XYZ file of C-alpha atoms in Angstrom:
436
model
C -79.329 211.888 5.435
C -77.632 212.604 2.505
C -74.467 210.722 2.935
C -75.924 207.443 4.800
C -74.809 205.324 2.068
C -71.740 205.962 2.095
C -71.554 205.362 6.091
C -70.706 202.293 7.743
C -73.394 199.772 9.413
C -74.397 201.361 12.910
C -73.934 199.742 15.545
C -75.695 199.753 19.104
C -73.561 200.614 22.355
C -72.638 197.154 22.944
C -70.771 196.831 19.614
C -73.351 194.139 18.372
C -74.408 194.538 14.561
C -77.911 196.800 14.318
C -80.766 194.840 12.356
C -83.668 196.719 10.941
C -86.361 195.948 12.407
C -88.773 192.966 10.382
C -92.776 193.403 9.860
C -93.085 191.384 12.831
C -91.057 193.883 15.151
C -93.047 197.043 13.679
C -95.667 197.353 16.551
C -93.087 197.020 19.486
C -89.008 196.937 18.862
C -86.976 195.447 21.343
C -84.461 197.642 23.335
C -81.919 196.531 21.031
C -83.502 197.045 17.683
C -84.717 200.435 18.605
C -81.718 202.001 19.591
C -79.713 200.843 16.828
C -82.511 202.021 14.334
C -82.915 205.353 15.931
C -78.860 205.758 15.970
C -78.892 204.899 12.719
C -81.116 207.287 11.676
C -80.113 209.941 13.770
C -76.165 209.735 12.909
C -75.757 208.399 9.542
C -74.222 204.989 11.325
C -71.693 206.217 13.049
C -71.204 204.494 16.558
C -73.260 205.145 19.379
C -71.259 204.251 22.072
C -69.042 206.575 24.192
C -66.882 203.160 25.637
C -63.535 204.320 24.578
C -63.867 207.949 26.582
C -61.805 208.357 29.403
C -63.959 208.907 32.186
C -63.898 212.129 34.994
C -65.472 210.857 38.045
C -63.784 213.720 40.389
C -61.972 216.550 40.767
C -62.205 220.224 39.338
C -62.838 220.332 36.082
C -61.708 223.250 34.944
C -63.390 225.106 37.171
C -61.449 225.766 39.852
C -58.828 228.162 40.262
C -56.082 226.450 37.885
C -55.727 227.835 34.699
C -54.896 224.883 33.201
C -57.924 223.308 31.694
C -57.327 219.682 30.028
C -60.047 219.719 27.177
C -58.670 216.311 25.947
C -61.011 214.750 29.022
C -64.533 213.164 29.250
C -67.284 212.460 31.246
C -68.993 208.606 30.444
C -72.813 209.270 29.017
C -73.929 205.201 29.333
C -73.708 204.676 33.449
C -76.576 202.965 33.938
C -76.767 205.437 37.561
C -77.166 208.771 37.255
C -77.304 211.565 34.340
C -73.793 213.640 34.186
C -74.472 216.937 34.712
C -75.795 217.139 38.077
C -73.376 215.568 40.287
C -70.179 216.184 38.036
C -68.070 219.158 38.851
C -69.260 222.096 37.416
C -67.838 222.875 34.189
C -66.840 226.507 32.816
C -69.778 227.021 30.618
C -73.250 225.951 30.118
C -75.980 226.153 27.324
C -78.963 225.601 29.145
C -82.605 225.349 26.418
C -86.063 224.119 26.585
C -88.406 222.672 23.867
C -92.177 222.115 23.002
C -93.001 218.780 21.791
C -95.505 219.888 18.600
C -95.463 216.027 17.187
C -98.658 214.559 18.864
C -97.361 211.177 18.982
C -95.453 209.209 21.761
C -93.760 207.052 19.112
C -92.191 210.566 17.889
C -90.963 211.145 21.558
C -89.366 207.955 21.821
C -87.789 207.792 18.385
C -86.323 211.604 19.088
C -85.173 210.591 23.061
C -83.473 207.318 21.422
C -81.645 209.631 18.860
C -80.273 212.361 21.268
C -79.178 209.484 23.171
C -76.869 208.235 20.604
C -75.860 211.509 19.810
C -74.934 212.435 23.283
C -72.774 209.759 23.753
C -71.137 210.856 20.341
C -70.601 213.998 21.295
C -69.427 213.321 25.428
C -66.915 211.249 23.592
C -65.662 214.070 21.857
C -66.867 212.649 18.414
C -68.994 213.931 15.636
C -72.470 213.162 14.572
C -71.585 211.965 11.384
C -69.693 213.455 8.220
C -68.472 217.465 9.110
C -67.769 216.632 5.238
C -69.617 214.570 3.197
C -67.994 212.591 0.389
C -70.242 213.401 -2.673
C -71.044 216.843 -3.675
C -74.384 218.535 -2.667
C -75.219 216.397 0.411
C -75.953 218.253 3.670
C -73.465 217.401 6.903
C -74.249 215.264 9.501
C -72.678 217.507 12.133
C -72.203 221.451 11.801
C -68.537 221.417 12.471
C -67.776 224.170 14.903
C -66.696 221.882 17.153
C -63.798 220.187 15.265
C -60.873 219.414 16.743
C -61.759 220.866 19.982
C -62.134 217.906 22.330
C -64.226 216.547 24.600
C -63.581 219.890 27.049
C -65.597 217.307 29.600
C -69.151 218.042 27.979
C -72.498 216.751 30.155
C -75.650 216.818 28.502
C -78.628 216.330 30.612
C -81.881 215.717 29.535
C -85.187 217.027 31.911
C -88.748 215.788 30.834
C -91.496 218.788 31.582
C -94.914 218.000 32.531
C -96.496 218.763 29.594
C -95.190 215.695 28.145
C -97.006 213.487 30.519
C -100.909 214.989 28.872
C -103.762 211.949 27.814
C -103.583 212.180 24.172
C -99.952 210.928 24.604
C -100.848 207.658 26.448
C -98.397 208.774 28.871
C -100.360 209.623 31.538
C -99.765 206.337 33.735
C -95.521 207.406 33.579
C -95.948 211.059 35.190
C -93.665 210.787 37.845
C -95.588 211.396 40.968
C -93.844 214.822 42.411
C -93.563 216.557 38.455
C -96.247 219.552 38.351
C -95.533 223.359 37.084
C -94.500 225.207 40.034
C -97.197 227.103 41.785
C -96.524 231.227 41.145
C -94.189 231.995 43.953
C -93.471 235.792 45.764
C -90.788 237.621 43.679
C -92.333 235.814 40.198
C -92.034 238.195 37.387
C -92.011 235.673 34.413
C -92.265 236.387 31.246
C -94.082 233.814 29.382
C -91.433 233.666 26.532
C -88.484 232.285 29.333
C -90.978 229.484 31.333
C -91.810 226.404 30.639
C -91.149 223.817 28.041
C -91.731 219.563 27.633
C -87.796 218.822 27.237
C -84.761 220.631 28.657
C -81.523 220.239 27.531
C -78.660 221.398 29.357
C -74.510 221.369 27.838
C -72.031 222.335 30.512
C -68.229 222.343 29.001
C -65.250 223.819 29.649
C -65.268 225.493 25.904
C -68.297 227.350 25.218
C -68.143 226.536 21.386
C -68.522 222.957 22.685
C -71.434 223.705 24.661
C -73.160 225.376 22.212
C -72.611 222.788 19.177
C -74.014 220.561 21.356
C -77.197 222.459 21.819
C -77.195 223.431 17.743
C -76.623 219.796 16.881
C -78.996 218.416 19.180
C -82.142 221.130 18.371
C -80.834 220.692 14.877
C -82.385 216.767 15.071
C -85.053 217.464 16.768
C -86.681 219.803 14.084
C -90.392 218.447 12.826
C -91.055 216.879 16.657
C -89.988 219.755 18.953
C -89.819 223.362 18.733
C -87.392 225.740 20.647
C -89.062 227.668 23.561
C -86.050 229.436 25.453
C -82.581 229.202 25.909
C -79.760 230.586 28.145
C -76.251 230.486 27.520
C -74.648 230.722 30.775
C -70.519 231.665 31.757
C -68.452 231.610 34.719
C -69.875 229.011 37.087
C -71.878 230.286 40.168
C -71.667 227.111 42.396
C -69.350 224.926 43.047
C -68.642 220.979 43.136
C -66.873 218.665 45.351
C -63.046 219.943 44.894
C -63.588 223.093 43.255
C -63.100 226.678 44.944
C -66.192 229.034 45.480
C -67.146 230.950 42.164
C -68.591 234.447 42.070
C -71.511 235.516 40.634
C -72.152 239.164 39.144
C -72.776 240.908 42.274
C -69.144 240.013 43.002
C -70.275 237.819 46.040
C -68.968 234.258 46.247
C -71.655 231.936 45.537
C -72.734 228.635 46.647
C -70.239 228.709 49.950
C -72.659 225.876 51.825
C -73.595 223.977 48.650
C -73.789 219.891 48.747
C -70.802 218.577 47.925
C -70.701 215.451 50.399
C -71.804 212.531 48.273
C -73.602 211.146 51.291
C -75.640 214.296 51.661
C -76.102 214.579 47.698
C -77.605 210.777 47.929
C -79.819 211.749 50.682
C -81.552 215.429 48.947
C -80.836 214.883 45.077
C -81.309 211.575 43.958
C -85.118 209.817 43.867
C -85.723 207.060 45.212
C -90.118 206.368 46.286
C -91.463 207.453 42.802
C -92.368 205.731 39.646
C -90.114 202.882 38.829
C -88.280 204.176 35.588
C -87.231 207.406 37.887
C -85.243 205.472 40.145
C -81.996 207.272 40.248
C -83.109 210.200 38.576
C -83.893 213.883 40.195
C -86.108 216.838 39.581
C -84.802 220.378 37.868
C -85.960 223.565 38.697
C -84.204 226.466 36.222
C -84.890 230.137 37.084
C -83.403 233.121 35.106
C -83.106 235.670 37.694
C -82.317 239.149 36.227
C -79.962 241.011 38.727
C -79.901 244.746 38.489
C -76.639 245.306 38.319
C -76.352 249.052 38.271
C -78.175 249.694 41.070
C -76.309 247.184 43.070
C -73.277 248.247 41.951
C -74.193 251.832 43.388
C -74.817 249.992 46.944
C -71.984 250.573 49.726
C -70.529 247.822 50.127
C -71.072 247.617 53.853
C -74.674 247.599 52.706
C -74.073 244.817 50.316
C -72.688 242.940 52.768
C -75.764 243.513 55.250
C -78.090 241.952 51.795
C -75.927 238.618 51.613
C -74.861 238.545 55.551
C -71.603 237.648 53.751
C -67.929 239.367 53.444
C -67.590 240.250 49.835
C -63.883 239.368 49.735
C -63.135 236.338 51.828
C -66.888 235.412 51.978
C -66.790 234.560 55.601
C -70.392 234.695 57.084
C -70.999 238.205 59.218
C -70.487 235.969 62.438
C -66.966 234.981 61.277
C -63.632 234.836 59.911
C -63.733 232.892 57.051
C -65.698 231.844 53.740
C -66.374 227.851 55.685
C -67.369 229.250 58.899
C -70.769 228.095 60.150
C -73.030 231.239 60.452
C -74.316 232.302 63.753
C -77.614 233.471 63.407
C -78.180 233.973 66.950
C -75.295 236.447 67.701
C -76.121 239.993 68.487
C -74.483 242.895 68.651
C -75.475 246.433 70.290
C -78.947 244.519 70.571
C -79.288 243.629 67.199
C -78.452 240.499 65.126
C -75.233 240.473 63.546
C -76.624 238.602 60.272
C -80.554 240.459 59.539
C -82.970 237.575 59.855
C -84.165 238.667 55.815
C -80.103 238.535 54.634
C -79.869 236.193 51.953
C -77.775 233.824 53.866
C -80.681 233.566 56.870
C -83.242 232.663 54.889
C -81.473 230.377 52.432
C -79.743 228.244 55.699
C -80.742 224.949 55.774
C -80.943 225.666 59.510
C -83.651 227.933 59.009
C -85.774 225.867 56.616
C -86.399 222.401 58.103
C -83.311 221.079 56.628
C -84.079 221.383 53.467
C -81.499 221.459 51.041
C -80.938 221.408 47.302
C -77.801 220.927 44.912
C -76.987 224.119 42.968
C -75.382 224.379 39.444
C -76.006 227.616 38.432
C -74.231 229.846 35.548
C -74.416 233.726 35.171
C -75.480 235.471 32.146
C -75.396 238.167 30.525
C -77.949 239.413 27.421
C -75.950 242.293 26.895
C -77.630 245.901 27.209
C -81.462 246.153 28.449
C -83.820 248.725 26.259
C -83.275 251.686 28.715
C -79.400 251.497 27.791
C -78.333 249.497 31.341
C -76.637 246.263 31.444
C -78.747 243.044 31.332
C -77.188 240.195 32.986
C -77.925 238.143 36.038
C -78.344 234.267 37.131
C -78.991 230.896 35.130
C -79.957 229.302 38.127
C -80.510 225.551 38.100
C -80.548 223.047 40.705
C -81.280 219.518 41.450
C -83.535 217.853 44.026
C -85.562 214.842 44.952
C -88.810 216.471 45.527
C -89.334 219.940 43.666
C -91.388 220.752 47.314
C -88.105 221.714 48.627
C -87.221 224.358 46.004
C -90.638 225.980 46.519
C -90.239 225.896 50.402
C -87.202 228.101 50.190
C -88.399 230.475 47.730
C -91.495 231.137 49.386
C -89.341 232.477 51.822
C -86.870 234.416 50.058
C -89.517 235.604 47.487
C -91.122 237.343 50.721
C -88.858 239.015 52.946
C -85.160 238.422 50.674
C -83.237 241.779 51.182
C -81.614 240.875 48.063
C -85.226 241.245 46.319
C -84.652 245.014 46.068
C -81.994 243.729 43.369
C -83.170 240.867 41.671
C -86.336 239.469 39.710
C -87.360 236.049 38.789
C -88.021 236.396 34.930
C -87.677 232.629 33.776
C -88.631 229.463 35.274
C -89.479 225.576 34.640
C -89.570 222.060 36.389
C -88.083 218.792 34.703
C -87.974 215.185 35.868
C -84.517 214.084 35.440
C -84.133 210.059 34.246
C -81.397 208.333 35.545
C -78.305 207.348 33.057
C -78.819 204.597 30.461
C -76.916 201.391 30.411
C -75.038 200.396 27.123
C -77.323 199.527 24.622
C -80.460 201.571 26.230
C -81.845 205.148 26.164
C -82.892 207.932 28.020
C -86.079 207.683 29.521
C -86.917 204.084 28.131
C -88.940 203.005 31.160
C -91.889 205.394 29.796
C -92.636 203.630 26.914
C -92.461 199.976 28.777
């Protein structure tokens, strides 16, 4: 960059002084030397580390009913457990966008993986990537600026590794984690090649959009030359909740996510991977589906009928058995000889009870693209969610994809499957164990 000499030494997470790297270190770097070279590089020597942030470990933030939102707070990026993101209360906002990887070299991937590492901890922190002004005229920024003086707003930035990363030519082959293959086509599929897919996914959740979405510019921004955008989503509103927050609704004016995990126990036992390859350990698959919901014709649905679609209330969202939004349905009750929630609601076939005991963590956002080319209103569901063996996503949909009522209303137009490393310690990146 422009400006690097006028930047002070980086350093790696741990504070120590970075080194470049001798002729002797060339072939292989140690943990150390790479990350402090590829931070270097990648921020003009600022620090890597995110140390000094105040972590958010619990609670709502900012996305439950409050409308206070302290954007002063952060979320820790070097954990050494698990990516934030997944299990961290859903923020406000989310930026959700794939890339291709077009360099056809692993040492590319690494050096890029090492970067965004740096400069995610940078920006969880609430910090810049470098000078938003540089001292001598003519020299290109470090970091785009629009999120100056804005805060941390408790930004996550996960990172999700496609399959097509894992292909022979770069010697990666021997990493693929064992349960990471492109989803098989599925009943209700109506993708459009432009929204599936993709090698990397990167996805910014914060509780102020213009957070969100520097991260995502800055981030794409230093990736140019070794990956290439594919598509991108930019999601409002949460449509599932966390641990502590109240029940969102999505565009169909339903609450969503009622029965979502939120038990840490249960989240330990469906999310997190555990009997794959060794740098996984900790990690978790992604599925993300953009689900275009046809929100005129719903909207011109009784909602008595609505209500028959979910099996849900639309105000309190009490299951059609009961009284209340937390009531456990009852899928066997009848009434006049008929069941009181239809065996194809939405609610039916999505119960855990119904599918083996399946279950999945859910994190999705709704969107909106603004007006479709016949003049209606395009807008629907970033829907994302986290599990331990991407088998379990494709279980359910089979089933809603085939007898859904809510199919009438909806249409799977984007989809793609990530493996999800776990969190790197101080000092270390994301993904590191591939290149061991």
């Amino acid at each position: 960059m422009d400006d690097a000499n006028e930047s002070p030494a980086p350093v790696v997470a741990d504070g120590s002084d970075a080194q470049p790297p001798t002729n002797s270190r060339r072939r292989r770097l140690s943990r150390r030397g790479f990350v402090a070279g590829a931070g270097a590089g990648a921020l003009g020597g600022v620090v890597a580390g995110a140390g000094a942030a105040a972590a958010v470990e619990s609670g709502d933030s900012g996305g439950g009913s409050s409308d206070t939102i302290d954007l002063s707070l952060s979320v820790p990026f070097y954990t050494g457990l698990h990516q934030a993101g997944i299990q961290t209360p859903p923020q406000r906002y989310c930026v959700f966008m794939t890339f291709d990887l077009v360099s056809r070299t692993s040492r590319d991937l690494q050096v890029l993986l090492a970067r965004w590492s740096a400069a995610i901890a940078q920006l969880m922190a609430g910090r810049t990537l470098g000078a938003v002004q540089p001292p001598r005229a003519g020299s290109v920024a470090s970091d785009t600026g629009e999120a100056l003086d804005l805060g941390p707003s408790s930004l996550t930035v996960t990172l999700g590794l496609g399959p097509g990363l894992f292909r022979p030519d770069l010697g990666l082959s021997h990493a693929r984690p064992r349960l990471l293959e492109d989803l098989p086509r599925l009943p209700s599929d109506n993708l459009d090649p432009a929204t599936t897919g993709g090698d990397l996914s990167l996805q910014a959740c914060a509780d102020d959009p213009q957070v969100a979405y520097h991260a995502i510019r800055d981030l794409a921004r230093m990736g140019r030359g070794v990956v290439n955008t594919r598509w991108t989503v930019m999601g409002f509103g949460r449509a599932s909740a966390g641990q502590g927050q109240s029940t969102p609704r999505n565009l169909q004016g339903f609450k969503d996510g009622t029965r979502n995990l939120k038990d840490p126990d249960e989240i330990d036992q469906f999310v997190w991977v555990r009997d794959d390859v060794d740098w996984m350990a900790g990690g978790t698959y992604q599925v993300a589906r953009k689900i275009r919901m046809n929100v005129e014709t719903w909207d011109s649905d009784p909602v008595s009928d609505q209500e028959r679609v979910i099996g849900r209330s639309k105000q309190e969202g009490a299951p059609l058995t009961g009284t209340a939004e937390h009531d456990t349905p009852d899928f066997s009750a009848r009434q006049g000889g008929q069941p009181v929630i239809a065996p194809t609601s939405h609610v039916a076939l999505a119960a855990h009870e119904n599918n083996g005991g399946v279950r999945i963590l859910r994190r999705g956002y709704n969107y909106t693209d603004g007006i479709n080319p016949v003049g209606q209103l395009d807008a629907g569901l970033l829907f994302i969610a986290f599990m331990n063996a991407p088998e379990h996503f494709v279980r359910l949909q089979r089933r809603l994809g085939s007898a859904d009522l809510l199919n009438e209303y909806i249409s799977h137009i984007g989809s793609a499957v990530f493996a999800v490393p776990p969190a790197p310690r101080s000092g270390h990146y994301l993904a590191e164990g591939l290149f061991d």
